[in-house]
Tab-separated table of C-alpha atoms and ligand atoms in Angstrom:
chain	number	residue	atom	x	y	z
A	27	MET	CA	84.399	115.697	106.835
A	28	THR	CA	87.197	117.848	105.456
A	29	LEU	CA	90.150	116.672	103.461
A	30	ARG	CA	93.376	117.232	105.347
A	31	ILE	CA	96.665	117.341	103.516
A	32	PHE	CA	100.119	117.093	105.001
A	33	ASN	CA	101.634	120.320	103.762
A	34	SER	CA	105.442	120.256	103.560
A	35	LEU	CA	105.405	124.043	103.887
A	36	THR	CA	103.702	124.063	107.297
A	37	ARG	CA	104.845	120.551	108.322
A	38	ARG	CA	101.385	119.615	109.500
A	39	LYS	CA	98.101	118.336	108.182
A	40	ASP	CA	96.177	121.387	106.990
A	41	ASP	CA	92.488	121.511	106.113
A	42	PHE	CA	92.203	121.722	102.370
A	43	VAL	CA	90.466	124.908	101.256
A	44	PRO	CA	90.936	125.849	97.600
A	45	LEU	CA	91.601	129.423	96.531
A	46	ASP	CA	88.560	129.523	94.272
A	47	PRO	CA	85.940	131.749	95.943
A	48	ASP	CA	83.266	129.206	94.980
A	49	GLY	CA	85.368	126.493	96.562
A	50	ARG	CA	85.124	124.252	93.503
A	51	ARG	CA	88.090	124.669	91.196
A	52	VAL	CA	91.449	123.256	92.228
A	53	SER	CA	94.737	124.049	90.483
A	54	PHE	CA	97.211	121.194	90.783
A	55	TYR	CA	100.749	120.976	89.367
A	56	ASN	CA	102.964	117.893	89.549
A	57	CYS	CA	106.587	117.900	88.439
A	58	GLY	CA	106.777	115.611	85.460
A	59	PRO	CA	109.529	113.541	83.907
A	60	THR	CA	112.735	114.590	82.241
A	61	VAL	CA	112.468	112.537	79.091
A	62	TYR	CA	115.943	111.080	78.575
A	63	GLY	CA	115.035	107.433	79.143
A	64	PRO	CA	112.107	105.222	80.100
A	65	PHE	CA	110.766	105.995	83.566
A	66	HIS	CA	111.064	103.430	86.349
A	67	ILE	CA	108.661	102.091	88.959
A	68	GLY	CA	110.074	104.644	91.463
A	69	ASN	CA	108.979	107.508	89.204
A	70	ALA	CA	105.731	105.639	88.663
A	71	ARG	CA	105.039	105.832	92.377
A	72	ASN	CA	104.804	109.604	92.025
A	73	PHE	CA	102.607	109.435	88.926
A	74	VAL	CA	100.260	106.873	90.497
A	75	VAL	CA	99.844	108.421	93.959
A	76	VAL	CA	99.212	111.839	92.457
A	77	ASP	CA	96.678	110.265	90.082
A	78	VAL	CA	94.872	108.845	93.137
A	79	MET	CA	94.884	112.289	94.817
A	80	ARG	CA	93.382	113.806	91.703
A	81	ARG	CA	90.675	111.141	91.596
A	82	TRP	CA	89.885	111.649	95.275
A	83	LEU	CA	89.556	115.430	94.834
A	84	GLU	CA	87.194	114.801	91.937
A	85	HIS	CA	85.219	112.334	94.005
A	86	LEU	CA	84.819	115.067	96.634
A	87	GLY	CA	83.225	117.212	93.949
A	88	TYR	CA	86.117	119.498	93.014
A	89	THR	CA	86.851	120.418	89.426
A	90	VAL	CA	90.557	119.721	89.238
A	91	HIS	CA	92.776	121.334	86.657
A	92	PHE	CA	95.766	119.040	86.674
A	93	VAL	CA	99.005	120.036	84.964
A	94	GLN	CA	102.152	117.935	84.661
A	95	ASN	CA	105.119	119.214	82.699
A	96	ILE	CA	107.508	117.408	80.426
A	97	THR	CA	111.112	118.552	80.661
A	98	ASP	CA	112.235	118.069	77.093
A	99	VAL	CA	115.457	120.092	77.148
A	100	ASP	CA	118.104	119.343	79.746
A	101	ASP	CA	121.783	118.402	80.180
A	102	LYS	CA	120.919	114.719	80.525
A	103	ILE	CA	118.866	114.753	77.335
A	104	ILE	CA	121.709	116.416	75.450
A	105	ALA	CA	124.258	113.914	76.786
A	106	ARG	CA	122.076	110.900	76.053
A	107	ALA	CA	121.252	112.094	72.538
A	108	ALA	CA	124.965	112.482	71.808
A	109	GLU	CA	125.491	108.866	72.950
A	110	GLU	CA	122.693	107.618	70.715
A	111	GLY	CA	123.845	109.846	67.853
A	112	ILE	CA	120.443	111.517	67.366
A	113	PRO	CA	119.323	115.134	67.857
A	114	PRO	CA	118.195	115.929	71.441
A	115	GLY	CA	114.705	116.844	70.192
A	116	GLN	CA	114.289	113.408	68.648
A	117	LEU	CA	115.425	111.661	71.817
A	118	ALA	CA	113.007	113.716	73.922
A	119	GLU	CA	110.184	112.915	71.503
A	120	LYS	CA	110.896	109.196	71.687
A	121	TYR	CA	110.770	109.106	75.491
A	122	THR	CA	107.799	111.467	75.704
A	123	LYS	CA	105.859	108.971	73.614
A	124	LEU	CA	107.025	106.124	75.822
A	125	PHE	CA	106.020	108.113	78.925
A	126	PHE	CA	102.450	108.361	77.656
A	127	GLU	CA	102.380	104.676	76.725
A	128	HIS	CA	103.633	103.593	80.128
A	129	ILE	CA	101.373	105.796	82.238
A	130	ALA	CA	98.424	104.444	80.247
A	131	LEU	CA	99.497	100.872	81.039
A	132	LEU	CA	99.396	101.749	84.746
A	133	GLY	CA	95.972	103.323	84.491
A	134	VAL	CA	97.306	106.848	85.131
A	135	ARG	CA	95.051	109.348	83.408
A	136	PRO	CA	96.801	111.935	81.258
A	137	ALA	CA	96.879	115.398	82.834
A	138	ASP	CA	94.573	118.148	81.563
A	139	GLU	CA	97.729	119.763	80.220
A	140	HIS	CA	101.205	118.400	79.637
A	141	PRO	CA	103.208	121.549	78.859
A	142	ARG	CA	106.615	120.920	77.301
A	143	ALA	CA	109.412	123.190	78.413
A	144	THR	CA	110.484	123.966	74.853
A	145	GLN	CA	107.044	125.399	74.086
A	146	TYR	CA	107.277	127.965	76.892
A	147	VAL	CA	110.684	129.518	76.289
A	148	GLU	CA	109.246	132.949	75.526
A	149	PRO	CA	107.362	133.357	78.833
A	150	MET	CA	110.365	131.866	80.614
A	151	ILE	CA	112.568	134.621	79.208
A	152	ALA	CA	109.958	137.164	80.286
A	153	LEU	CA	110.058	135.755	83.819
A	154	VAL	CA	113.860	136.058	83.911
A	155	GLU	CA	113.606	139.669	82.732
A	156	ARG	CA	111.094	140.392	85.456
A	157	LEU	CA	113.466	138.952	88.064
A	158	ILE	CA	116.377	141.036	86.756
A	159	ALA	CA	114.212	144.172	86.772
A	160	GLY	CA	113.206	143.461	90.359
A	161	GLY	CA	116.819	143.112	91.482
A	162	HIS	CA	116.585	139.344	92.066
A	163	ALA	CA	118.744	138.121	89.198
A	164	TYR	CA	121.853	139.082	87.261
A	165	ALA	CA	123.584	138.047	84.063
A	166	SER	CA	127.170	136.815	84.074
A	167	GLU	CA	129.794	137.477	81.415
A	168	ASP	CA	129.211	134.144	79.624
A	169	GLY	CA	125.523	134.998	78.945
A	170	SER	CA	123.979	132.945	81.774
A	171	VAL	CA	121.532	134.439	84.271
A	172	TRP	CA	121.517	133.614	87.984
A	173	PHE	CA	118.980	134.023	90.747
A	174	GLU	CA	120.455	135.981	93.632
A	175	VAL	CA	119.416	133.934	96.660
A	176	ARG	CA	120.358	136.689	99.116
A	177	SER	CA	117.699	138.918	97.541
A	178	PHE	CA	114.894	136.638	98.711
A	179	ALA	CA	114.523	136.699	102.475
A	180	ASP	CA	112.277	133.617	102.639
A	181	TYR	CA	114.803	131.342	100.945
A	182	GLY	CA	114.781	127.973	102.738
A	183	LYS	CA	111.218	128.175	104.055
A	184	LEU	CA	110.166	124.921	102.412
A	185	SER	CA	113.164	122.701	103.107
A	186	ARG	CA	114.116	124.541	106.320
A	187	LYS	CA	117.729	123.826	105.688
A	188	ASN	CA	120.406	126.097	106.998
A	189	ILE	CA	123.005	127.535	104.653
A	190	ASP	CA	125.588	124.837	105.454
A	191	GLU	CA	123.148	122.044	104.667
A	192	MET	CA	122.191	123.757	101.441
A	193	ARG	CA	125.805	123.892	100.379
A	194	GLN	CA	126.154	120.163	100.866
A	195	GLY	CA	123.507	119.596	98.239
A	196	GLU	CA	125.352	121.683	95.722
A	197	ARG	CA	127.579	120.276	93.005
A	198	VAL	CA	130.739	122.309	93.009
A	199	ASP	CA	131.569	123.465	89.535
A	200	GLU	CA	134.519	125.845	89.564
A	201	GLU	CA	133.533	127.599	86.368
A	202	GLN	CA	130.061	128.294	87.787
A	203	GLN	CA	131.442	129.436	91.134
A	204	ARG	CA	133.515	132.017	89.310
A	205	LEU	CA	130.499	133.377	87.430
A	206	LYS	CA	128.162	133.602	90.440
A	207	ARG	CA	128.075	136.319	93.070
A	208	ASN	CA	127.252	133.838	95.788
A	209	ALA	CA	127.740	130.067	95.976
A	210	LEU	CA	124.025	129.404	96.526
A	211	ASP	CA	122.838	131.403	93.515
A	212	PHE	CA	121.249	129.133	90.952
A	213	CYS	CA	120.881	129.202	87.209
A	214	LEU	CA	117.796	130.694	85.564
A	215	TRP	CA	119.152	130.811	82.058
A	216	LYS	CA	122.040	128.730	80.825
A	217	ALA	CA	124.328	130.023	78.071
A	218	ALA	CA	124.580	127.466	75.265
A	219	LYS	CA	127.778	125.733	74.256
A	220	PRO	CA	128.288	125.267	70.509
A	221	GLY	CA	126.036	122.563	69.086
A	222	GLU	CA	123.585	122.559	72.011
A	223	PRO	CA	119.888	123.344	71.557
A	224	ALA	CA	119.539	127.093	72.056
A	225	TRP	CA	117.086	129.970	71.888
A	226	ASP	CA	117.798	133.653	71.326
A	227	SER	CA	117.511	135.796	74.420
A	228	PRO	CA	118.566	139.245	75.616
A	229	TRP	CA	121.690	137.510	77.075
A	230	GLY	CA	122.612	135.596	73.931
A	231	LYS	CA	121.846	132.039	72.921
A	232	GLY	CA	120.900	129.693	75.721
A	233	ARG	CA	118.235	127.572	77.348
A	234	PRO	CA	116.071	127.836	80.468
A	235	GLY	CA	117.068	126.290	83.788
A	236	TRP	CA	114.982	123.402	85.083
A	237	HIS	CA	113.620	125.220	88.170
A	238	LEU	CA	112.548	128.186	86.106
A	239	GLU	CA	110.634	125.945	83.699
A	240	CYS	CA	108.325	124.647	86.406
A	241	SER	CA	107.640	128.100	87.922
A	242	CYS	CA	106.750	129.436	84.527
A	243	MET	CA	104.603	126.542	83.294
A	244	ALA	CA	102.741	126.242	86.611
A	245	MET	CA	101.743	129.919	86.517
A	246	LYS	CA	101.062	130.004	82.773
A	247	CYS	CA	98.959	126.860	82.548
A	248	HIS	CA	96.923	127.797	85.601
A	249	HIS	CA	96.648	131.461	84.558
A	250	ALA	CA	97.504	132.310	88.143
A	251	GLU	CA	100.378	133.503	90.293
A	252	THR	CA	99.204	131.352	93.194
A	253	ILE	CA	98.146	127.738	92.701
A	254	ASP	CA	96.487	125.366	95.148
A	255	ILE	CA	98.607	122.215	95.089
A	256	HIS	CA	102.148	121.528	93.939
A	257	SER	CA	103.590	118.037	94.228
A	258	GLY	CA	106.594	115.877	93.463
A	259	GLY	CA	108.890	113.308	95.001
A	260	VAL	CA	110.572	114.174	98.283
A	261	ASP	CA	113.908	114.518	96.473
A	262	LEU	CA	112.520	117.565	94.675
A	263	GLN	CA	111.884	119.515	97.866
A	264	PHE	CA	115.405	120.871	97.790
A	265	PRO	CA	116.678	122.490	95.706
A	266	HIS	CA	114.024	122.226	92.970
A	267	HIS	CA	110.921	123.312	94.855
A	268	GLU	CA	112.774	125.718	97.130
A	269	ASN	CA	114.056	127.433	93.988
A	270	GLU	CA	110.640	127.413	92.319
A	271	ILE	CA	109.263	129.237	95.360
A	272	ALA	CA	112.109	131.762	95.373
A	273	GLN	CA	111.783	132.632	91.680
A	274	SER	CA	108.002	132.753	91.607
A	275	GLU	CA	107.505	134.684	94.818
A	276	ALA	CA	110.374	137.092	94.137
A	277	ALA	CA	108.793	137.857	90.754
A	278	THR	CA	105.153	138.162	91.799
A	279	GLY	CA	105.299	139.084	95.462
A	280	ARG	CA	102.603	136.469	96.120
A	281	PRO	CA	102.606	132.956	97.573
A	282	PHE	CA	103.336	130.486	94.777
A	283	ALA	CA	101.641	127.273	95.945
A	284	ARG	CA	99.502	126.795	99.033
A	285	TYR	CA	99.858	123.060	99.594
A	286	TRP	CA	103.148	121.307	98.905
A	287	ILE	CA	102.862	117.527	98.705
A	288	HIS	CA	105.888	115.213	98.606
A	289	ASN	CA	105.793	111.464	98.129
A	290	GLY	CA	108.317	109.156	99.770
A	291	PHE	CA	110.779	107.010	97.889
A	292	LEU	CA	110.381	103.619	96.419
A	293	ASN	CA	113.431	101.754	97.698
A	294	ILE	CA	115.161	98.666	96.435
A	295	ASP	CA	117.621	96.785	98.664
A	296	GLY	CA	117.412	99.662	101.131
A	297	GLU	CA	118.325	102.345	98.604
A	298	LYS	CA	116.310	104.826	96.589
A	299	MET	CA	115.524	103.435	93.159
A	300	SER	CA	117.059	105.849	90.688
A	301	LYS	CA	118.386	106.147	87.204
A	302	SER	CA	121.752	107.378	88.401
A	303	LEU	CA	122.283	104.440	90.792
A	304	GLY	CA	121.331	102.031	88.000
A	305	ASN	CA	119.140	99.966	90.359
A	306	PHE	CA	115.905	100.695	88.577
A	307	LYS	CA	113.171	98.564	87.008
A	308	THR	CA	111.307	99.882	84.024
A	309	ILE	CA	107.624	99.331	83.447
A	310	ASP	CA	108.298	97.179	80.371
A	311	ALA	CA	110.552	94.848	82.315
A	312	LEU	CA	108.115	94.589	85.209
A	313	LEU	CA	105.080	93.944	83.062
A	314	ALA	CA	106.778	90.759	81.866
A	315	LEU	CA	106.662	89.553	85.481
A	316	TYR	CA	103.589	91.177	86.966
A	317	ASP	CA	100.332	92.456	85.566
A	318	ALA	CA	99.474	96.159	85.658
A	319	LEU	CA	96.828	95.715	88.344
A	320	THR	CA	99.389	94.145	90.677
A	321	LEU	CA	101.893	96.951	90.057
A	322	ARG	CA	99.343	99.657	90.642
A	323	HIS	CA	97.986	98.008	93.774
A	324	PHE	CA	101.534	97.633	95.087
A	325	LEU	CA	102.177	101.359	94.537
A	326	VAL	CA	99.107	102.412	96.533
A	327	SER	CA	99.540	99.774	99.249
A	328	ALA	CA	101.495	102.178	101.469
A	329	SER	CA	100.558	105.680	102.475
A	330	TYR	CA	102.244	107.970	99.949
A	331	ARG	CA	104.550	109.740	102.396
A	332	ARG	CA	106.140	106.550	103.676
A	333	GLU	CA	108.972	104.757	102.006
A	334	LEU	CA	107.914	101.667	100.089
A	335	ASP	CA	110.147	98.655	99.536
A	336	PHE	CA	110.320	97.037	96.162
A	337	THR	CA	110.531	93.369	97.173
A	338	GLN	CA	109.256	90.132	95.730
A	339	GLU	CA	107.245	89.596	98.925
A	340	ASN	CA	105.468	92.928	98.563
A	341	LEU	CA	104.724	92.339	94.902
A	342	GLU	CA	103.483	88.802	95.520
A	343	ALA	CA	101.262	90.142	98.328
A	344	ALA	CA	99.882	92.714	95.887
A	345	ARG	CA	99.261	90.016	93.307
A	346	LYS	CA	97.384	87.912	95.840
A	347	ALA	CA	95.308	90.847	97.049
A	348	THR	CA	94.293	91.902	93.557
A	349	ARG	CA	93.347	88.331	92.607
A	350	ARG	CA	91.144	88.181	95.657
A	351	TYR	CA	89.122	91.266	94.895
A	352	ALA	CA	89.021	90.767	91.149
A	353	GLU	CA	87.753	87.246	91.675
A	354	ALA	CA	85.185	88.341	94.283
A	355	ARG	CA	83.872	90.946	91.881
A	356	ARG	CA	83.654	88.499	88.981
A	357	GLU	CA	81.813	85.956	91.104
A	358	ALA	CA	79.375	88.624	92.288
A	359	ALA	CA	78.658	89.624	88.687
A	360	ARG	CA	78.124	85.975	87.755
A	361	VAL	CA	75.592	85.492	90.538
A	362	LEU	CA	73.884	88.832	89.913
A	363	GLY	CA	73.714	88.160	86.192
A	364	ALA	CA	74.027	91.895	85.546
A	365	GLU	CA	76.261	94.856	86.366
A	366	PRO	CA	75.293	96.684	89.558
A	367	ALA	CA	73.937	100.226	89.327
A	368	ALA	CA	76.756	102.642	90.198
A	369	ASP	CA	75.045	104.163	93.220
A	370	ALA	CA	73.494	100.915	94.496
A	371	TRP	CA	75.819	101.033	97.518
A	372	LYS	CA	73.820	103.925	98.953
A	373	HIS	CA	70.924	101.545	99.684
A	374	SER	CA	72.866	99.371	102.111
A	375	ALA	CA	73.708	100.430	105.666
A	376	ARG	CA	76.788	98.178	105.727
A	377	ALA	CA	78.030	99.643	102.424
A	378	ARG	CA	77.507	103.182	103.718
A	379	GLU	CA	79.502	102.331	106.808
A	380	LEU	CA	82.385	100.921	104.743
A	381	GLU	CA	82.263	103.942	102.455
A	382	ALA	CA	82.509	106.269	105.463
A	383	ARG	CA	85.593	104.421	106.699
A	384	PHE	CA	87.187	104.564	103.283
A	385	ALA	CA	86.441	108.287	103.018
A	386	GLU	CA	87.814	108.944	106.471
A	387	ALA	CA	91.083	107.289	105.465
A	388	MET	CA	91.337	109.175	102.185
A	389	ASN	CA	90.476	112.479	103.842
A	390	ASP	CA	93.268	111.854	106.300
A	391	ASP	CA	96.043	112.897	103.907
A	392	PHE	CA	95.085	110.368	101.212
A	393	ASN	CA	95.828	107.357	103.418
A	394	THR	CA	95.462	104.629	100.802
A	395	ALA	CA	96.883	101.933	103.106
A	396	GLN	CA	94.037	102.547	105.542
A	397	ALA	CA	91.511	102.830	102.709
A	398	LEU	CA	92.583	99.391	101.492
A	399	ALA	CA	91.699	97.954	104.894
A	400	SER	CA	88.065	98.856	104.307
A	401	LEU	CA	88.277	97.511	100.753
A	402	PHE	CA	89.449	94.168	102.151
A	403	ASP	CA	86.622	94.055	104.687
A	404	LEU	CA	84.237	94.831	101.871
A	405	VAL	CA	85.542	91.872	99.857
A	406	THR	CA	85.020	89.532	102.824
A	407	ASP	CA	81.411	90.716	103.116
A	408	LEU	CA	80.891	90.506	99.383
A	409	ASN	CA	81.989	86.863	99.343
A	410	THR	CA	79.803	86.005	102.342
A	411	VAL	CA	76.699	87.605	100.855
A	412	ARG	CA	77.363	86.104	97.432
A	413	THR	CA	77.658	82.584	98.889
A	414	ALA	CA	74.415	83.124	100.773
A	415	VAL	CA	72.629	84.326	97.630
A	416	GLU	CA	73.934	81.290	95.757
A	417	ARG	CA	72.398	79.103	98.441
A	418	GLY	CA	69.136	80.970	98.016
A	419	ALA	CA	69.357	82.539	101.469
A	420	GLY	CA	70.999	85.922	100.803
A	421	ASP	CA	69.893	89.404	99.878
A	422	ARG	CA	70.514	90.222	96.203
A	423	GLY	CA	70.124	93.947	96.877
A	424	GLU	CA	72.918	93.732	99.442
A	425	LEU	CA	75.101	91.847	96.953
A	426	GLU	CA	74.511	94.507	94.332
A	427	ALA	CA	75.277	97.276	96.842
A	428	LEU	CA	78.572	95.736	97.924
A	429	ALA	CA	79.650	95.049	94.324
A	430	ALA	CA	78.891	98.663	93.398
A	431	LEU	CA	80.923	99.896	96.364
A	432	LEU	CA	83.879	97.754	95.314
A	433	ASP	CA	83.725	99.417	91.894
A	434	LEU	CA	83.682	102.831	93.541
A	435	PHE	CA	86.746	102.078	95.687
A	436	ARG	CA	88.625	100.583	92.756
A	437	GLY	CA	87.761	103.575	90.602
A	438	ILE	CA	89.248	105.949	93.170
A	439	LEU	CA	92.403	103.888	93.622
A	440	GLY	CA	92.560	103.336	89.877
A	441	THR	CA	92.904	99.572	90.434
A	442	THR	CA	90.204	98.989	87.874
A	443	ALA	CA	89.188	95.902	85.933
A	444	ASN	CA	90.828	97.113	82.706
A	445	LEU	CA	94.227	96.553	84.378
A	446	GLU	CA	93.466	92.918	85.195
A	447	PRO	CA	95.638	90.324	83.477
A	448	ALA	CA	94.282	89.046	80.217
A	449	GLU	CA	94.344	85.406	81.229
A	450	GLU	CA	91.440	84.258	83.348
A	451	ALA	CA	92.324	85.062	86.932
A	452	GLY	CA	91.040	81.751	88.282
A	453	LEU	CA	93.347	79.838	85.986
A	454	SER	CA	96.377	81.913	86.885
A	455	ASP	CA	95.695	81.312	90.588
A	456	ILE	CA	95.769	77.605	89.952
A	457	SER	CA	98.928	77.828	87.872
A	458	GLY	CA	100.591	79.682	90.743
A	459	GLN	CA	99.557	76.912	93.109
A	460	LEU	CA	100.822	74.292	90.662
A	461	VAL	CA	104.224	75.956	90.569
A	462	GLU	CA	104.322	75.917	94.385
A	463	LEU	CA	103.387	72.248	94.285
A	464	LEU	CA	106.215	71.449	91.866
A	465	ILE	CA	108.675	73.409	94.024
A	466	ASP	CA	107.595	71.229	96.920
A	467	VAL	CA	108.009	68.025	94.931
A	468	ARG	CA	111.431	69.180	93.779
A	469	ALA	CA	112.511	69.909	97.358
A	470	LYS	CA	111.396	66.411	98.384
A	471	ALA	CA	113.253	64.907	95.428
A	472	ARG	CA	116.428	66.711	96.469
A	473	ARG	CA	116.122	65.541	100.037
A	474	ALA	CA	115.796	62.005	98.672
A	475	LYS	CA	118.941	62.712	96.561
A	476	MET	CA	116.941	62.341	93.328
A	477	PHE	CA	118.870	65.196	91.770
A	478	GLU	CA	118.086	64.274	88.172
A	479	LEU	CA	114.366	64.555	88.843
A	480	ALA	CA	114.877	67.824	90.759
A	481	ASP	CA	116.839	69.350	87.888
A	482	ASP	CA	114.301	68.110	85.380
A	483	ILE	CA	111.539	69.952	87.251
A	484	ARG	CA	113.601	73.139	87.356
A	485	ASN	CA	114.480	72.946	83.646
A	486	ARG	CA	110.969	72.224	82.485
A	487	LEU	CA	109.595	75.096	84.550
A	488	SER	CA	112.291	77.306	83.090
A	489	GLY	CA	111.143	76.228	79.616
A	490	MET	CA	107.706	77.573	80.566
A	491	GLY	CA	109.225	80.906	81.570
A	492	ILE	CA	109.235	80.203	85.306
A	493	VAL	CA	112.515	80.790	87.066
A	494	LEU	CA	113.351	79.210	90.423
A	495	GLU	CA	115.696	80.913	92.856
A	496	ASP	CA	117.108	78.852	95.728
A	497	SER	CA	118.216	80.491	98.942
A	498	PRO	CA	118.752	79.318	102.509
A	499	ALA	CA	115.214	80.568	103.228
A	500	GLY	CA	113.696	78.342	100.575
A	501	THR	CA	112.880	78.495	96.883
A	502	LYS	CA	111.158	81.431	95.259
A	503	TRP	CA	109.849	81.676	91.742
A	504	LYS	CA	109.219	84.402	89.228
A	505	ARG	CA	107.994	84.738	85.692
A	506	GLY	CA	110.430	85.576	82.924
A	507	GLY	CA	114.143	85.042	83.034
B	620	AMP	P1	112.842	112.371	87.543
B	620	AMP	O1	112.471	111.925	86.151
B	620	AMP	O2	113.982	111.616	88.144
B	620	AMP	O3	112.998	113.870	87.642
B	620	AMP	O4	111.613	111.999	88.511
B	620	AMP	C1	110.242	112.204	88.221
B	620	AMP	C2	109.453	112.106	89.505
B	620	AMP	O5	109.617	110.835	90.141
B	620	AMP	C3	109.885	113.133	90.552
B	620	AMP	O6	108.735	113.609	91.227
B	620	AMP	C4	110.777	112.337	91.477
B	620	AMP	O7	110.843	112.901	92.758
B	620	AMP	C5	110.055	111.012	91.486
B	620	AMP	N1	110.947	109.889	91.866
B	620	AMP	C6	112.149	109.585	91.316
B	620	AMP	N2	112.672	108.482	91.888
B	620	AMP	C7	111.776	108.068	92.828
B	620	AMP	C8	111.746	106.961	93.756
B	620	AMP	N3	112.717	106.039	93.834
B	620	AMP	N4	110.678	106.847	94.560
B	620	AMP	C9	109.664	107.747	94.482
B	620	AMP	N5	109.622	108.805	93.632
B	620	AMP	C10	110.674	108.970	92.814
B	621	ZN	ZN1	109.327	120.815	88.663
């Protein structure tokens, strides 16, 4: 069974065949964060789904070299640092640290390399020089350098936009329009204004453009001009990835990345969650309401290319699902009295069948939604066999096999036991049910016009950190307030 990946470049599911002649090593680059603030759960969707892809490739036996950059110099960083009254470098450092803390909370493994843009300025300048020498770039009078889009015949092959559509995506800056030869030309090297972070270059003091950074770090960190997989959110397809392709391929004359993967948006109230719209939820804020296991499960509950809605219903469903399998696993361990051997699942025909279904889903463009269906069936079986063993009628070997398979699935999805909430899951299930019970009692009290009692219930729950929200559809509750 071959892994098939939906490749944005070919617009179809392609068989995955790595460049490595031995077919083992895989070079993988994911566009990382611009560190001017804490990342939100929308960004986290990218980090988590790519982490699952990496784990699946490893499970298939590939040696994955996974690189994710950190953009630590950028207009937004400079602006934000000015607001906070600290140097841009210090601001970037603060949010880089927070990035690592937050990915760890979500069970996202650090990349093999996290190159920072500011550490690669020298090779970035060399890449710009190479593009100028090849007739693909030119300097303007202010000391900026631009990529000449007309010089690269394949421009647009990833996003397949026509020139008019491309222009719509462009921010019109009159000063820039004056400096460029053509409206679509984009910045490779940006001349510094006084007081901005700057490096010496053949064109004067300046800093690298964002697109250039990724081209350079991807090739440098992989020691290759062509890499296997390049990924990012769908919003990066144009112009960011289109421009990465143009710069890299114009410079080297070789294909830059063979498989382009783009994840869909996390939406909130029907809109993309984003920093600029201000409708975002940070990991800190969410962890006060939901545990990490719930958040991670929620993020993998849809196939990565689809849009995913951030709603209380979806998060509550994720919470319920994770409680179910965490509890099933704990009960199995209690009955077994020991941890299952990791490969015990191989001894059970039923486990092998479930594993094959899971693998089929994952090999079909990392379809985690479908993979979860076989995880849920596995949990049903696990509970049935465990109950039978408790009654003295079941097969302990089968119980061990199914428990081991659950560990395998959870390891691949990264929904592992270390993300489970600290409080005992059984207890928290009951407390959830108790809250529902009190909501019910309160509704009855209100119908009986016992408003004092109803308000008392609401206030005392609020004192425990449980907030009730009334709507025509009924009352919902959440933790925190
Ligand atoms: P940024 O820090 O905004 O450059 O984003 C970092 C990564 O998160 C990029 O791959 C983005 O495409 C991705 N991303 C940003 N917002 C969302 C969202 N609402 N849903 C899914 N991915 C997103
Ligand atoms: Zn990038």
